[in-house]
Amino acid sequence: VGGTEGLARTMSFYSIAIPKYLEYRLHMFRESPDEVWDELDRETSKKGLDKILELRGFYIKSGQLAAANIGNAFPPIWQDTMSVL
């Protein structure tokens, strides 16, 4: 998907991704405890799943990669949330 529709989909994704990225970086800086990270992962993975289901296509495939933990990059909370894909 390209053109205006592709741009709108990309902007929709990044409207969630960029603020959450900044929130994760803040918690890295603060060296937040595991409980805070777990809650952040639960909240963010749920918002991510909702956005993936809205956008479909490439985003669903990306969520499936998270569920399969390709590259060992995703915590168990993310894997569990994305497993519905």
mmCIF file of C-alpha atoms in Angstrom:
data_model
loop_
_atom_site.group_PDB
_atom_site.id
_atom_site.type_symbol
_atom_site.label_atom_id
_atom_site.label_comp_id
_atom_site.label_asym_id
_atom_site.label_seq_id
_atom_site.Cartn_x
_atom_site.Cartn_y
_atom_site.Cartn_z
ATOM 1 C CA VAL A 1 0.000 0.000 0.000
ATOM 2 C CA GLY A 2 1.471 3.311 -0.994
ATOM 3 C CA GLY A 3 0.489 6.893 -1.569
ATOM 4 C CA THR A 4 -1.779 8.694 0.829
ATOM 5 C CA GLU A 5 -3.204 5.486 2.307
ATOM 6 C CA GLY A 6 0.253 4.093 3.066
ATOM 7 C CA LEU A 7 1.318 7.362 4.664
ATOM 8 C CA ALA A 8 -1.823 7.427 6.823
ATOM 9 C CA ARG A 9 -1.215 3.833 7.971
ATOM 10 C CA THR A 10 2.412 4.601 8.794
ATOM 11 C CA MET A 11 1.445 7.715 10.742
ATOM 12 C CA SER A 12 -1.209 5.749 12.613
ATOM 13 C CA PHE A 13 1.374 3.147 13.660
ATOM 14 C CA TYR A 14 3.989 5.689 14.712
ATOM 15 C CA SER A 15 1.440 7.706 16.689
ATOM 16 C CA ILE A 16 1.545 4.770 19.125
ATOM 17 C CA ALA A 17 5.128 3.573 18.598
ATOM 18 C CA ILE A 18 7.055 6.817 19.126
ATOM 19 C CA PRO A 19 5.460 7.848 22.450
ATOM 20 C CA LYS A 20 5.840 4.287 23.762
ATOM 21 C CA TYR A 21 9.474 4.168 22.637
ATOM 22 C CA LEU A 22 10.131 7.359 24.585
ATOM 23 C CA GLU A 23 8.374 5.897 27.626
ATOM 24 C CA TYR A 24 10.558 2.768 27.460
ATOM 25 C CA ARG A 25 13.681 4.916 27.170
ATOM 26 C CA LEU A 26 12.591 6.942 30.215
ATOM 27 C CA HIS A 27 12.264 3.752 32.258
ATOM 28 C CA MET A 28 15.690 2.626 31.069
ATOM 29 C CA PHE A 29 17.119 5.942 32.254
ATOM 30 C CA ARG A 30 15.327 5.661 35.602
ATOM 31 C CA GLU A 31 16.378 2.014 35.946
ATOM 32 C CA SER A 32 12.789 1.122 36.837
ATOM 33 C CA PRO A 33 12.098 -2.130 38.720
ATOM 34 C CA ASP A 34 10.839 -5.265 36.963
ATOM 35 C CA GLU A 35 7.251 -4.691 38.109
ATOM 36 C CA VAL A 36 7.155 -1.380 36.237
ATOM 37 C CA TRP A 37 8.558 -3.016 33.103
ATOM 38 C CA ASP A 38 5.983 -5.825 33.277
ATOM 39 C CA GLU A 39 3.115 -3.344 33.527
ATOM 40 C CA LEU A 40 4.552 -1.266 30.690
ATOM 41 C CA ASP A 41 4.872 -4.412 28.544
ATOM 42 C CA ARG A 42 1.268 -5.448 29.317
ATOM 43 C CA GLU A 43 -0.088 -2.009 28.467
ATOM 44 C CA THR A 44 2.045 -1.477 25.380
ATOM 45 C CA SER A 45 1.580 -4.950 23.902
ATOM 46 C CA LYS A 46 -2.216 -4.594 24.251
ATOM 47 C CA LYS A 47 -2.168 -1.197 22.514
ATOM 48 C CA GLY A 48 0.153 -2.643 19.897
ATOM 49 C CA LEU A 49 -2.162 -5.589 19.272
ATOM 50 C CA ASP A 50 -5.156 -3.282 18.900
ATOM 51 C CA LYS A 51 -3.253 -1.166 16.377
ATOM 52 C CA ILE A 52 -2.057 -4.269 14.495
ATOM 53 C CA LEU A 53 -5.605 -5.584 14.218
ATOM 54 C CA GLU A 54 -6.716 -2.180 12.930
ATOM 55 C CA LEU A 55 -3.952 -1.878 10.310
ATOM 56 C CA ARG A 56 -3.748 -5.579 9.285
ATOM 57 C CA GLY A 57 -1.404 -6.767 6.493
ATOM 58 C CA PHE A 58 2.301 -6.172 7.158
ATOM 59 C CA TYR A 59 1.538 -5.275 10.771
ATOM 60 C CA ILE A 60 -0.080 -8.656 11.461
ATOM 61 C CA LYS A 61 2.987 -10.400 10.045
ATOM 62 C CA SER A 62 5.186 -8.266 12.310
ATOM 63 C CA GLY A 63 3.044 -9.213 15.311
ATOM 64 C CA GLN A 64 3.381 -12.887 14.377
ATOM 65 C CA LEU A 65 7.162 -12.465 14.434
ATOM 66 C CA ALA A 66 6.862 -10.991 17.933
ATOM 67 C CA ALA A 67 4.724 -13.940 19.034
ATOM 68 C CA ALA A 68 7.295 -16.384 17.662
ATOM 69 C CA ASN A 69 10.047 -14.295 19.294
ATOM 70 C CA ILE A 70 12.148 -14.249 16.149
ATOM 71 C CA GLY A 71 15.576 -12.959 17.123
ATOM 72 C CA ASN A 72 14.866 -13.422 20.842
ATOM 73 C CA ALA A 73 13.858 -9.759 21.063
ATOM 74 C CA PHE A 74 10.478 -9.883 22.808
ATOM 75 C CA PRO A 75 9.619 -10.530 26.459
ATOM 76 C CA PRO A 76 7.094 -13.257 27.323
ATOM 77 C CA ILE A 77 4.296 -10.724 27.890
ATOM 78 C CA TRP A 78 4.632 -9.536 24.290
ATOM 79 C CA GLN A 79 4.801 -13.116 22.997
ATOM 80 C CA ASP A 80 1.630 -14.045 24.890
ATOM 81 C CA THR A 81 -0.278 -10.962 23.741
ATOM 82 C CA MET A 82 0.673 -11.412 20.094
ATOM 83 C CA SER A 83 0.024 -15.176 20.103
ATOM 84 C CA VAL A 84 -3.585 -14.568 18.984
ATOM 85 C CA LEU A 85 -2.243 -13.560 15.588
#
